[in-house]
Amino acid sequence: MAQRSQNRRGAKAAQKPSAPRAPSRPASGRRKGKKAAAQLGLFDTAVSPEKVLRRTGPARSAPAPDATATPQPAESETAPTVAEPAGEKPLSARRSRTKERSMAELLAAGQREISVSEFFTKNRHLLGFDNPQKALLTAVKEAVDNSLDACEEARILPEIEVVIQELSENRFRVRITDNGPGIVHSQIPRVFGKLLYGSKFHRLRQSRGQQGIGISAAGMYAQLTTGKPVCITSRTRADRPAHRLEIRIDTRKNEPERVRDEKDVPWEAPFPTGTRVEMEIEALYRAGRRSVDQYVEQTAIANPHATIHYQSPKGERVTFERLTQELPPEPLTIKPHPHGVELGALGMMLKDTRARDLRGMLVREFSRVSDRVAQAMLQIAGLRPEAKPRSTKPEEIERLHRALSQVKVMSPPSACVVPIGEELILKGLQKGVQADFVTSATRPPAVYRGNPFIVEAGLAWGGSLPGEELASLYRFANRVPLQYQQSDCAITKAVMDTDWRNYRVQQARGALPTGPLVIMVHIASVWVPFTSESKEAVARYPEILREIRLALQTCGRRLAVHLSQRRREAEEGRKRSYIETYIPHIGIALKEMLRLDDKQERKVVETLTDTLRRSRATV
């Protein structure tokens, strides 16, 4: 018994806790943050493991248990803590990183590729389909643009029929038929059922279409709003039947789906060849400004070589006959200009070129670059002319890109840009606007970011135009009317920045001029800098703004001369009326004073009238 009690006292002594330590000072916030970050391993990528060991010290091992002490259970029932080897991260940090990897894998599982058609399905406002009235105009515009481009490339005088039928309160059938060359059967599905598919994006040439989006986006909108596919009928030869396809877009894959395919169908159009596009869309028709009616009228003004037959939803038919039997000159396709190429584009050109050396690449891939100019560029960049383009390093590409803009290079050839022409602008405005005075001006070619462009302007004054309203502004880009986003357009800014009071036209500050005035501005370029995919406004490049102002000032000076002449004529008429009013009274007074007879009185009146008129003519 004595031995047992002695053993119990020894065990209790072993279990007795040691003396408590003095409480340590709490660490500052910065020291706490550094210590926690070191434990979580947040600085492992920036600090080596040796530095981490020096900062935290070696891992402490648990003290050896007393041989005589009886092992006691831990406070918690979990597994006992095991000392970690020196240099390893704490267990809590490793568990946190494991949870982070699991969350990253969970997030990665939800990611997938988004097709361009799926993107524009949810963002159709970027393409001009943000409201029903605008959607009707955009659908007609895209089809008409394609028809005009096809006819001009085939060197055929365009003749287009636009028919809009109202099926119900908010549903319309749009049908556009042209006399173009037609579309090959195998190409129809991709042309009308795949976004970003076309022949105009990769070339520098003036055309209405640029991106390969427009007509397929109109078909996608029809599919979304009515569920109906787009129907395309085309004939490529007069001695063959037409083929008809109904196309839908698989928006998840951006690929066309053929709903119907008929190869031998009758051609109902009055043209030997051509294409007919039909679609049903939800839309809203309103006459007046920014309507389809106004779009067709302005299209006829900017394309005087085209005949357009138009039937409105009300059933009214009107024909805009062509004003000339000559097609515009065919624009040339040019190479990129060295002053307009971006750094990334230059890198791609170096990889894709077939030239064997850098000098040959510059001469072959760029416009207006000769051997001498290429040698000067390479000398500034510090590169060898015989070096291989594909072996160029990133820092060398950057030096070459800077050198391209430092060497003086001729402007791009202007044959790639075809303006409407002053004479045809006059004819178009005279036919489309009932005015007393019409003038136009065409500027010489200019360049922005290496892209050539030409600005044209026209003015129409008086006649039946309203005199107390703001001037009407007709904006065109590559012969296409721009109906929306007027306030965001460079054309509008240039018009408002012009001081029209110098040309005897009223104007409030920061506004369009006031009076019976129509202002027309056309920009022709191989690449028009639109502000969005819907192509409704032109970006405000300083070079473009300057050319627009100069063209408007030329027209404004002519308008000022016309208004000054009209005022002189009005003043002359007013004074003439005074003469006609008072000279007969003078003749009567002279007759009474000089006792003249009636014959002498008439002679005196005629003499006075003739003398006053001749004296005013000499003045």
Coordinates of C-alpha atoms in Angstrom, one line a residue:
M1 CA 0.0 0.0 0.0
A2 CA 2.8 2.4 0.9
Q3 CA 4.5 1.7 -2.4
R4 CA 1.2 2.3 -4.3
S5 CA 0.7 5.7 -2.7
Q6 CA 4.3 6.6 -3.4
N7 CA 3.8 5.7 -7.1
R8 CA 0.6 7.9 -7.1
R9 CA 2.5 10.9 -5.7
G10 CA 5.2 10.4 -8.3
A11 CA 2.7 10.3 -11.1
K12 CA 0.9 13.5 -9.8
A13 CA 4.3 15.2 -9.6
A14 CA 4.9 14.3 -13.2
Q15 CA 1.5 15.6 -14.2
K16 CA 2.0 18.9 -12.4
P17 CA 2.3 21.8 -14.9
S18 CA 5.4 23.9 -15.1
A19 CA 5.5 27.5 -14.0
P20 CA 3.6 29.8 -16.3
R21 CA 5.7 32.0 -18.7
A22 CA 5.4 35.8 -18.7
P23 CA 3.0 37.0 -21.3
S24 CA 4.7 38.3 -24.4
R25 CA 4.1 41.7 -26.0
P26 CA 1.5 41.5 -28.8
A27 CA 3.1 41.8 -32.2
S28 CA 2.4 44.9 -34.3
G29 CA 0.0 44.7 -37.3
R30 CA 2.9 44.6 -39.8
R31 CA 4.7 41.8 -37.9
K32 CA 1.5 39.9 -37.7
G33 CA 0.9 40.3 -41.4
K34 CA 4.4 39.2 -42.3
K35 CA 4.2 36.2 -40.0
A36 CA 0.8 35.1 -41.3
A37 CA 2.0 35.5 -44.9
A38 CA 5.1 33.4 -44.2
Q39 CA 2.9 30.7 -42.7
L40 CA 0.6 30.7 -45.6
G41 CA 3.4 30.6 -48.1
L42 CA 2.3 33.8 -49.9
F43 CA 5.8 35.0 -50.6
D44 CA 7.2 31.6 -51.8
T45 CA 7.4 32.8 -55.4
A46 CA 9.4 35.9 -54.5
V47 CA 11.6 34.5 -51.6
S48 CA 13.7 31.5 -51.7
P49 CA 13.2 28.6 -49.1
E50 CA 16.5 29.5 -47.4
K51 CA 15.3 33.0 -46.7
V52 CA 12.0 31.6 -45.3
L53 CA 14.1 29.4 -43.0
R54 CA 16.2 32.3 -41.8
R55 CA 13.1 34.3 -41.1
T56 CA 11.1 31.7 -39.2
G57 CA 13.9 29.6 -37.7
P58 CA 14.2 25.8 -37.6
A59 CA 11.1 23.8 -36.7
R60 CA 11.0 23.0 -33.0
S61 CA 10.7 19.3 -32.0
A62 CA 8.5 18.3 -29.1
P63 CA 10.4 17.6 -25.8
A64 CA 11.1 13.9 -25.1
P65 CA 8.6 12.5 -22.7
D66 CA 9.6 11.5 -19.2
A67 CA 10.1 7.8 -18.9
T68 CA 8.3 7.7 -15.5
A69 CA 5.4 9.9 -16.7
T70 CA 2.2 8.2 -17.7
P71 CA 1.0 9.4 -21.2
Q72 CA -2.2 11.5 -21.0
P73 CA -4.7 12.1 -23.8
A74 CA -4.7 15.5 -25.6
E75 CA -7.3 18.1 -25.0
S76 CA -9.0 17.4 -28.3
E77 CA -9.8 13.9 -29.5
T78 CA -8.1 14.4 -32.9
A79 CA -4.8 12.9 -34.0
P80 CA -1.7 14.1 -32.2
T81 CA 0.2 16.9 -33.9
V82 CA 3.4 15.8 -35.6
A83 CA 6.4 18.0 -35.9
E84 CA 7.0 19.2 -39.5
P85 CA 10.4 18.9 -41.1
A86 CA 12.5 22.0 -41.4
G87 CA 11.9 24.0 -44.6
E88 CA 8.4 22.7 -45.3
K89 CA 5.3 24.9 -45.2
P90 CA 2.9 24.6 -42.2
L91 CA 0.1 22.1 -42.6
S92 CA -2.6 24.8 -42.5
A93 CA -1.0 26.5 -45.5
R94 CA -0.8 23.3 -47.4
R95 CA -4.5 22.6 -46.7
S96 CA -5.4 26.2 -47.8
R97 CA -3.5 25.7 -51.1
T98 CA -5.3 22.5 -51.7
K99 CA -8.7 24.2 -51.3
E100 CA -7.5 27.0 -53.7
R101 CA -6.6 24.4 -56.3
S102 CA -10.0 22.7 -55.9
M103 CA -11.8 26.1 -56.4
A104 CA -9.6 26.9 -59.4
E105 CA -10.5 23.5 -61.0
L106 CA -14.2 24.2 -60.2
L107 CA -14.0 27.6 -61.9
A108 CA -12.1 26.1 -64.9
A109 CA -14.8 23.5 -65.4
G110 CA -17.4 26.2 -66.1
Q111 CA -15.3 28.0 -68.8
R112 CA -16.0 27.4 -72.5
E113 CA -15.4 29.0 -75.8
I114 CA -17.9 31.6 -77.0
S115 CA -18.7 31.9 -80.7
V116 CA -19.0 35.3 -82.3
S117 CA -22.6 34.6 -83.3
E118 CA -23.4 33.6 -79.7
F119 CA -21.9 36.9 -78.6
F120 CA -23.8 39.0 -81.0
T121 CA -27.0 37.2 -80.2
K122 CA -26.8 38.7 -76.7
N123 CA -25.3 42.0 -77.9
R124 CA -27.3 42.6 -81.0
H125 CA -27.4 46.4 -80.2
L126 CA -23.8 46.5 -81.4
L127 CA -25.0 45.6 -84.9
G128 CA -27.8 48.1 -85.1
F129 CA -30.7 46.0 -83.9
D130 CA -31.3 47.7 -80.6
N131 CA -34.9 48.9 -81.3
P132 CA -37.6 47.8 -83.7
Q133 CA -37.6 50.9 -86.0
K134 CA -33.8 50.8 -86.3
A135 CA -33.9 47.0 -86.9
L136 CA -36.1 47.4 -90.1
L137 CA -33.7 50.1 -91.4
T138 CA -30.6 48.0 -90.7
A139 CA -32.0 44.9 -92.3
V140 CA -32.8 46.8 -95.5
K141 CA -29.5 48.6 -95.5
E142 CA -27.3 45.5 -95.2
A143 CA -29.1 43.8 -98.1
V144 CA -28.9 46.9 -100.3
D145 CA -25.2 47.4 -99.5
N146 CA -24.5 43.8 -100.6
S147 CA -26.4 44.3 -103.8
L148 CA -24.7 47.5 -104.8
D149 CA -21.2 46.1 -104.0
A150 CA -21.9 42.9 -106.1
C151 CA -23.1 44.9 -109.1
E152 CA -20.2 47.3 -109.1
E153 CA -17.6 44.5 -108.7
A154 CA -19.2 42.8 -111.7
R155 CA -19.3 46.1 -113.6
I156 CA -23.1 46.0 -113.9
L157 CA -25.3 49.1 -113.6
P158 CA -27.2 48.4 -110.4
E159 CA -31.0 48.0 -110.4
I160 CA -32.5 47.1 -107.1
E161 CA -36.0 46.4 -105.9
V162 CA -36.8 46.9 -102.2
V163 CA -40.2 45.6 -101.1
I164 CA -41.5 45.8 -97.5
Q165 CA -44.8 44.0 -96.6
E166 CA -46.5 44.5 -93.3
L167 CA -47.8 41.1 -92.2
S168 CA -49.1 42.2 -88.8
E169 CA -48.7 45.0 -86.3
N170 CA -45.0 44.4 -85.6
R171 CA -44.0 41.8 -88.2
F172 CA -42.7 42.6 -91.7
R173 CA -41.4 40.7 -94.7
V174 CA -38.4 42.3 -96.3
R175 CA -37.5 41.4 -99.9
I176 CA -34.5 42.8 -101.8
T177 CA -33.8 41.8 -105.4
D178 CA -30.9 42.9 -107.5
N179 CA -29.5 42.4 -111.0
G180 CA -26.0 41.4 -109.9
P181 CA -24.0 38.4 -111.0
G182 CA -25.6 36.0 -108.5
I183 CA -24.0 33.8 -105.8
V184 CA -22.6 30.4 -106.4
H185 CA -24.7 27.7 -104.7
S186 CA -21.9 26.4 -102.4
Q187 CA -21.2 29.9 -101.1
I188 CA -24.7 30.9 -100.1
P189 CA -24.8 29.1 -96.7
R190 CA -21.6 30.7 -95.4
V191 CA -22.4 34.2 -96.9
F192 CA -25.8 34.3 -95.2
G193 CA -25.3 31.9 -92.2
K194 CA -21.8 32.7 -90.8
L195 CA -20.7 35.9 -89.1
L196 CA -17.3 37.3 -90.0
Y197 CA -17.2 35.6 -93.4
G198 CA -16.6 37.5 -96.5
S199 CA -14.0 38.7 -99.1
K200 CA -13.6 42.4 -98.1
F201 CA -12.0 42.3 -94.6
H202 CA -8.4 41.3 -95.7
R203 CA -8.0 43.8 -98.5
L204 CA -7.6 47.5 -98.6
R205 CA -10.2 48.6 -101.2
Q206 CA -13.1 51.0 -101.1
S207 CA -16.4 49.1 -100.5
R208 CA -19.6 49.4 -98.5
G209 CA -19.1 46.2 -96.6
Q210 CA -16.0 45.6 -94.5
Q211 CA -16.5 43.0 -91.7
G212 CA -18.5 40.2 -93.2
I213 CA -21.2 40.6 -90.5
G214 CA -24.1 42.7 -91.9
I215 CA -26.4 40.4 -94.0
S216 CA -25.8 37.4 -91.8
A217 CA -26.5 39.5 -88.7
A218 CA -29.8 40.5 -90.3
G219 CA -30.7 36.9 -90.8
M220 CA -29.7 36.1 -87.2
Y221 CA -32.1 38.9 -86.0
A222 CA -34.9 37.5 -88.1
Q223 CA -34.2 34.0 -86.7
L224 CA -34.3 35.3 -83.1
T225 CA -37.5 37.4 -83.4
T226 CA -39.7 35.3 -85.7
G227 CA -38.0 31.9 -85.8
K228 CA -38.0 32.0 -89.6
P229 CA -35.0 31.2 -91.7
V230 CA -33.6 33.5 -94.4
C231 CA -34.7 32.5 -97.9
I232 CA -32.1 33.2 -100.7
T233 CA -32.8 32.7 -104.4
S234 CA -30.0 33.3 -106.9
R235 CA -29.2 32.7 -110.5
T236 CA -25.7 33.0 -111.9
R237 CA -26.4 32.5 -115.6
A238 CA -29.4 33.5 -117.8
D239 CA -29.6 30.1 -119.5
R240 CA -29.8 28.2 -116.2
P241 CA -32.5 27.9 -113.5
A242 CA -32.1 29.5 -110.1
H243 CA -31.3 27.8 -106.8
R244 CA -33.1 28.5 -103.5
L245 CA -31.9 27.9 -100.0
E246 CA -33.4 28.6 -96.6
I247 CA -30.6 29.2 -94.0
R248 CA -30.4 29.3 -90.3
I249 CA -27.5 30.0 -88.0
D250 CA -26.2 27.7 -85.3
T251 CA -25.3 30.4 -82.9
R252 CA -23.3 28.1 -80.7
K253 CA -21.0 27.1 -83.5
N254 CA -21.4 30.1 -85.8
E255 CA -22.1 27.7 -88.6
P256 CA -25.0 27.7 -91.2
E257 CA -27.8 25.1 -91.2
R258 CA -29.6 24.3 -94.4
V259 CA -33.3 24.1 -93.7
R260 CA -34.2 23.8 -97.4
D261 CA -32.1 23.4 -100.5
E262 CA -33.6 23.5 -104.1
K263 CA -31.4 23.6 -107.1
D264 CA -33.8 24.0 -110.0
V265 CA -36.4 26.7 -109.3
P266 CA -38.0 29.3 -111.5
W267 CA -36.4 32.8 -111.5
E268 CA -39.2 35.3 -110.9
A269 CA -37.2 38.5 -111.1
P270 CA -37.2 40.7 -114.2
F271 CA -33.4 40.5 -114.4
P272 CA -31.4 37.8 -116.3
T273 CA -29.2 37.2 -113.2
G274 CA -29.2 38.3 -109.7
T275 CA -30.0 37.5 -106.1
R276 CA -33.2 37.8 -104.0
V277 CA -33.1 37.8 -100.2
E278 CA -36.3 37.4 -98.1
M279 CA -36.7 37.5 -94.4
E280 CA -39.4 38.0 -91.8
I281 CA -38.5 40.3 -88.8
E282 CA -40.2 41.9 -85.9
A283 CA -39.9 45.7 -86.5
L284 CA -41.6 49.0 -86.5
Y285 CA -42.2 51.3 -89.5
R286 CA -42.5 55.0 -89.2
A287 CA -42.2 57.6 -91.9
G288 CA -40.1 60.7 -91.7
R289 CA -36.6 61.2 -90.3
R290 CA -34.4 58.1 -89.8
S291 CA -36.9 55.9 -91.7
V292 CA -36.4 53.4 -94.5
D293 CA -38.0 56.0 -96.8
Q294 CA -35.3 58.5 -96.1
Y295 CA -32.6 55.9 -96.3
V296 CA -33.7 54.9 -99.8
E297 CA -33.9 58.6 -100.9
Q298 CA -30.4 59.3 -99.6
T299 CA -29.0 56.1 -101.2
A300 CA -30.3 57.3 -104.5
I301 CA -28.5 60.6 -104.0
A302 CA -25.1 59.0 -103.2
N303 CA -25.4 56.4 -105.9
P304 CA -26.6 58.3 -109.0
H305 CA -25.6 55.3 -111.2
A306 CA -28.2 53.0 -109.6
T307 CA -32.0 52.6 -110.2
I308 CA -33.9 51.8 -107.1
H309 CA -37.5 50.6 -107.0
Y310 CA -39.1 51.0 -103.6
Q311 CA -42.4 49.8 -102.1
S312 CA -43.2 51.0 -98.6
P313 CA -45.2 49.0 -96.1
K314 CA -48.2 51.3 -97.0
G315 CA -48.0 49.9 -100.6
E316 CA -46.7 53.1 -102.1
R317 CA -44.3 52.6 -105.0
V318 CA -41.6 55.0 -106.1
T319 CA -38.7 54.7 -108.5
F320 CA -35.5 56.6 -108.3
E321 CA -34.0 56.5 -111.8
R322 CA -30.3 56.6 -112.3
L323 CA -28.8 60.0 -113.3
T324 CA -25.9 58.6 -115.2
Q325 CA -25.2 55.6 -117.5
E326 CA -21.6 55.3 -116.4
L327 CA -20.3 53.2 -113.6
P328 CA -17.9 54.7 -111.1
P329 CA -14.2 53.9 -111.8
E330 CA -13.3 50.5 -110.3
P331 CA -11.2 51.2 -107.1
L332 CA -7.8 49.5 -106.9
T333 CA -6.7 47.2 -104.0
I334 CA -3.6 48.6 -102.3
K335 CA -1.1 47.3 -99.8
P336 CA -0.8 48.7 -96.2
H337 CA 1.1 51.9 -95.8
P338 CA 4.1 51.8 -93.5
H339 CA 2.8 54.9 -91.5
G340 CA -0.4 53.1 -90.6
V341 CA 0.7 49.6 -89.6
E342 CA 0.5 48.6 -85.9
L343 CA 3.3 46.8 -84.0
G344 CA 1.4 43.5 -83.7
A345 CA 0.4 43.6 -87.4
L346 CA 4.0 44.2 -88.4
G347 CA 5.0 41.1 -86.4
M348 CA 2.4 39.0 -88.2
M349 CA 3.6 40.3 -91.5
L350 CA 7.1 39.3 -90.8
K351 CA 6.0 35.8 -90.0
D352 CA 3.7 35.4 -93.0
T353 CA 5.8 37.0 -95.7
R354 CA 7.3 35.0 -98.5
A355 CA 10.2 37.4 -98.9
R356 CA 13.7 36.0 -98.0
D357 CA 15.1 39.0 -96.4
L358 CA 13.9 42.1 -94.5
R359 CA 14.5 44.5 -97.4
G360 CA 12.5 42.4 -99.7
M361 CA 9.7 42.1 -97.1
L362 CA 9.4 45.8 -96.8
V363 CA 9.3 46.4 -100.5
R364 CA 6.9 43.5 -101.2
E365 CA 4.4 44.0 -98.3
F366 CA 4.1 47.8 -98.1
S367 CA 2.8 50.5 -100.4
R368 CA 5.2 53.2 -101.6
V369 CA 8.3 51.5 -100.2
S370 CA 11.2 51.3 -102.7
D371 CA 14.6 49.7 -102.1
R372 CA 16.1 53.0 -101.1
V373 CA 13.3 53.7 -98.6
A374 CA 13.6 50.1 -97.2
Q375 CA 17.3 50.6 -96.8
A376 CA 16.8 53.8 -94.8
M377 CA 14.3 52.2 -92.5
L378 CA 16.5 49.2 -91.8
Q379 CA 19.5 51.5 -91.2
I380 CA 17.5 53.6 -88.6
A381 CA 16.3 50.3 -86.9
G382 CA 19.9 48.9 -86.9
L383 CA 18.9 45.7 -88.7
R384 CA 20.7 43.9 -91.5
P385 CA 18.9 44.1 -94.9
E386 CA 19.7 40.4 -95.6
A387 CA 18.3 39.2 -92.2
K388 CA 15.5 36.6 -92.4
P389 CA 12.1 38.1 -91.5
R390 CA 11.0 35.1 -89.4
S391 CA 14.1 35.3 -87.3
T392 CA 13.4 38.9 -86.2
K393 CA 13.4 39.2 -82.4
P394 CA 10.6 41.1 -80.5
E395 CA 12.9 44.0 -79.6
E396 CA 14.1 44.2 -83.3
I397 CA 10.4 44.3 -84.4
E398 CA 9.8 47.2 -82.1
R399 CA 12.8 49.1 -83.4
L400 CA 11.7 48.5 -87.0
H401 CA 8.2 49.7 -86.2
R402 CA 9.5 53.0 -84.8
A403 CA 11.7 53.4 -87.9
L404 CA 8.8 53.0 -90.3
S405 CA 7.3 56.3 -89.1
Q406 CA 10.6 58.1 -89.1
V407 CA 11.2 57.8 -92.8
K408 CA 9.3 60.1 -95.2
V409 CA 7.2 58.0 -97.5
M410 CA 4.9 59.1 -100.3
S411 CA 1.1 59.0 -99.6
P412 CA -0.8 55.9 -100.8
P413 CA -2.1 56.0 -104.4
S414 CA -5.4 57.8 -104.7
A415 CA -6.8 55.4 -107.3
C416 CA -8.0 53.1 -104.5
V417 CA -10.6 55.7 -103.5
V418 CA -13.4 56.8 -105.8
P419 CA -15.5 59.8 -104.9
I420 CA -19.0 60.6 -106.1
G421 CA -17.9 63.7 -108.0
E422 CA -19.0 67.3 -107.8
E423 CA -21.2 67.1 -110.9
L424 CA -23.1 64.0 -109.7
I425 CA -23.5 65.5 -106.2
L426 CA -25.1 68.5 -107.8
K427 CA -27.5 66.4 -109.9
G428 CA -28.4 64.2 -106.9
L429 CA -29.2 67.2 -104.6
Q430 CA -31.1 69.0 -107.3
K431 CA -33.3 65.9 -107.8
G432 CA -33.7 65.0 -104.2
V433 CA -34.0 68.5 -102.7
Q434 CA -36.2 71.3 -103.9
A435 CA -33.7 74.2 -103.5
D436 CA -32.8 77.5 -105.1
F437 CA -29.0 77.1 -104.8
V438 CA -26.9 73.9 -104.9
T439 CA -23.1 73.6 -104.7
S440 CA -20.5 70.9 -104.0
A441 CA -16.8 70.5 -103.4
T442 CA -14.4 67.5 -103.6
R443 CA -11.2 67.7 -101.6
P444 CA -7.9 66.1 -102.8
P445 CA -6.9 62.8 -101.3
A446 CA -5.6 62.8 -97.8
V447 CA -4.3 60.2 -95.4
Y448 CA -5.1 59.1 -91.8
R449 CA -3.0 56.3 -90.2
G450 CA -1.7 55.4 -93.6
N451 CA -5.2 55.0 -95.1
P452 CA -6.2 57.3 -98.0
F453 CA -9.5 59.0 -97.9
I454 CA -11.4 61.7 -99.8
V455 CA -14.0 64.1 -98.4
E456 CA -16.8 65.6 -100.4
A457 CA -19.4 68.2 -99.3
G458 CA -22.6 69.6 -100.8
L459 CA -25.0 72.4 -99.8
A460 CA -28.6 73.1 -100.9
W461 CA -30.3 76.3 -99.9
G462 CA -33.7 77.8 -100.1
G463 CA -36.6 76.6 -102.1
S464 CA -39.2 74.5 -100.2
L465 CA -36.8 73.9 -97.3
P466 CA -38.0 75.0 -93.8
G467 CA -36.4 78.3 -92.9
E468 CA -36.8 78.3 -89.1
E469 CA -35.4 74.9 -88.3
L470 CA -31.9 73.5 -87.9
A471 CA -30.2 72.5 -91.1
S472 CA -30.6 68.9 -92.3
L473 CA -27.4 66.9 -92.2
Y474 CA -26.9 64.0 -94.7
R475 CA -23.9 61.9 -93.7
F476 CA -22.4 59.3 -96.0
A477 CA -19.5 56.8 -95.8
N478 CA -18.5 55.0 -98.9
R479 CA -21.9 56.0 -100.5
V480 CA -23.9 54.6 -97.6
P481 CA -26.2 56.9 -95.6
L482 CA -25.5 57.1 -91.9
Q483 CA -28.9 57.5 -90.1
Y484 CA -28.1 57.1 -86.4
Q485 CA -25.5 58.3 -83.7
Q486 CA -25.3 61.7 -85.4
S487 CA -23.9 63.4 -82.2
D488 CA -21.0 60.9 -82.0
C489 CA -19.9 61.3 -85.6
A490 CA -16.9 63.3 -86.8
I491 CA -19.0 64.8 -89.6
T492 CA -21.4 66.4 -87.1
K493 CA -18.6 67.8 -85.0
A494 CA -16.9 69.3 -88.1
V495 CA -20.2 70.9 -89.2
M496 CA -20.8 72.4 -85.7
D497 CA -17.2 73.6 -85.4
T498 CA -17.5 75.5 -88.6
D499 CA -18.5 79.2 -88.1
W500 CA -21.5 79.5 -90.4
R501 CA -22.0 83.1 -89.5
N502 CA -19.1 84.0 -91.7
Y503 CA -21.2 82.8 -94.6
R504 CA -24.4 84.8 -93.6
V505 CA -26.1 81.8 -92.0
Q506 CA -27.4 81.9 -88.5
Q507 CA -25.9 79.5 -85.9
A508 CA -26.1 79.1 -82.2
R509 CA -22.9 78.2 -80.3
G510 CA -22.3 74.4 -80.4
A511 CA -25.2 73.7 -82.7
L512 CA -26.0 73.1 -86.4
P513 CA -26.8 76.2 -88.5
T514 CA -30.3 77.4 -88.7
G515 CA -32.1 78.1 -92.0
P516 CA -33.4 76.5 -95.2
L517 CA -30.2 74.4 -95.6
V518 CA -29.2 70.8 -96.4
I519 CA -25.6 69.9 -95.7
M520 CA -24.2 66.7 -97.3
V521 CA -20.8 65.2 -96.4
H522 CA -19.4 62.1 -97.9
I523 CA -16.2 60.2 -96.8
A524 CA -14.7 57.7 -99.2
S525 CA -11.8 55.5 -97.9
V526 CA -10.3 52.0 -98.1
W527 CA -11.1 51.7 -94.4
V528 CA -13.6 54.0 -92.8
P529 CA -12.9 54.3 -89.1
F530 CA -16.4 53.6 -87.7
T531 CA -17.0 53.9 -84.0
S532 CA -18.8 50.5 -83.7
E533 CA -19.7 47.4 -85.6
S534 CA -23.1 48.9 -86.6
K535 CA -21.2 51.5 -88.8
E536 CA -23.3 54.5 -87.8
A537 CA -20.7 57.1 -87.0
V538 CA -17.2 58.0 -88.1
A539 CA -14.4 58.3 -85.5
R540 CA -13.0 61.7 -84.9
Y541 CA -9.5 61.6 -86.4
P542 CA -7.9 65.1 -86.7
E543 CA -7.0 64.5 -90.3
I544 CA -10.6 63.7 -91.2
L545 CA -12.0 66.6 -89.2
R546 CA -9.7 69.0 -91.0
E547 CA -10.7 67.8 -94.5
I548 CA -14.4 68.0 -93.7
R549 CA -14.0 71.6 -92.4
L550 CA -12.1 72.6 -95.5
A551 CA -14.7 71.1 -97.8
L552 CA -17.5 72.9 -95.9
Q553 CA -15.7 76.2 -96.0
T554 CA -15.4 76.0 -99.7
C555 CA -19.1 75.4 -100.1
G556 CA -19.8 78.0 -97.4
R557 CA -17.9 80.7 -99.4
R558 CA -20.0 79.9 -102.5
L559 CA -23.2 80.1 -100.4
A560 CA -22.1 83.5 -99.0
V561 CA -21.6 84.8 -102.6
H562 CA -25.1 83.6 -103.5
L563 CA -26.7 85.1 -100.5
S564 CA -24.9 88.4 -101.0
Q565 CA -26.1 88.5 -104.6
R566 CA -29.6 87.7 -103.5
R567 CA -29.6 90.5 -101.0
R568 CA -28.3 92.9 -103.6
E569 CA -31.0 91.8 -106.0
A570 CA -33.6 92.3 -103.2
E571 CA -32.3 95.7 -102.4
E572 CA -32.3 96.6 -106.1
G573 CA -35.9 95.5 -106.4
R574 CA -36.9 97.5 -103.4
K575 CA -35.3 100.6 -104.8
R576 CA -36.8 99.9 -108.2
S577 CA -40.2 99.8 -106.6
Y578 CA -39.5 103.2 -105.1
I579 CA -38.7 104.6 -108.5
E580 CA -41.8 103.1 -110.0
T581 CA -43.8 104.5 -107.2
Y582 CA -42.5 108.1 -107.0
I583 CA -41.4 109.1 -110.5
P584 CA -45.0 109.3 -111.8
H585 CA -45.8 111.8 -109.1
I586 CA -42.7 113.8 -110.1
G587 CA -43.9 113.8 -113.6
I588 CA -47.3 115.2 -112.5
A589 CA -45.6 117.9 -110.5
L590 CA -43.4 118.9 -113.4
K591 CA -46.4 119.0 -115.7
E592 CA -48.2 121.4 -113.5
M593 CA -45.1 123.6 -112.9
L594 CA -44.0 123.7 -116.6
R595 CA -47.4 123.5 -118.1
L596 CA -46.6 120.3 -120.1
D597 CA -49.0 118.3 -122.1
D598 CA -49.6 114.5 -121.6
K599 CA -47.1 113.5 -124.2
Q600 CA -44.4 115.7 -122.7
E601 CA -45.2 114.3 -119.2
R602 CA -44.8 110.7 -120.4
K603 CA -41.5 111.6 -122.0
V604 CA -40.2 113.2 -118.8
V605 CA -41.2 110.1 -116.8
E606 CA -39.5 107.8 -119.2
T607 CA -36.3 109.9 -119.3
L608 CA -36.1 110.0 -115.5
T609 CA -36.7 106.3 -115.1
D610 CA -34.0 105.4 -117.7
T611 CA -31.5 107.9 -116.2
L612 CA -31.9 106.4 -112.7
R613 CA -31.6 102.8 -113.9
R614 CA -28.5 103.6 -115.9
S615 CA -26.9 105.4 -112.9
R616 CA -27.6 102.5 -110.6
A617 CA -26.1 100.1 -113.1
T618 CA -22.9 102.0 -113.3
V619 CA -22.8 102.2 -109.5

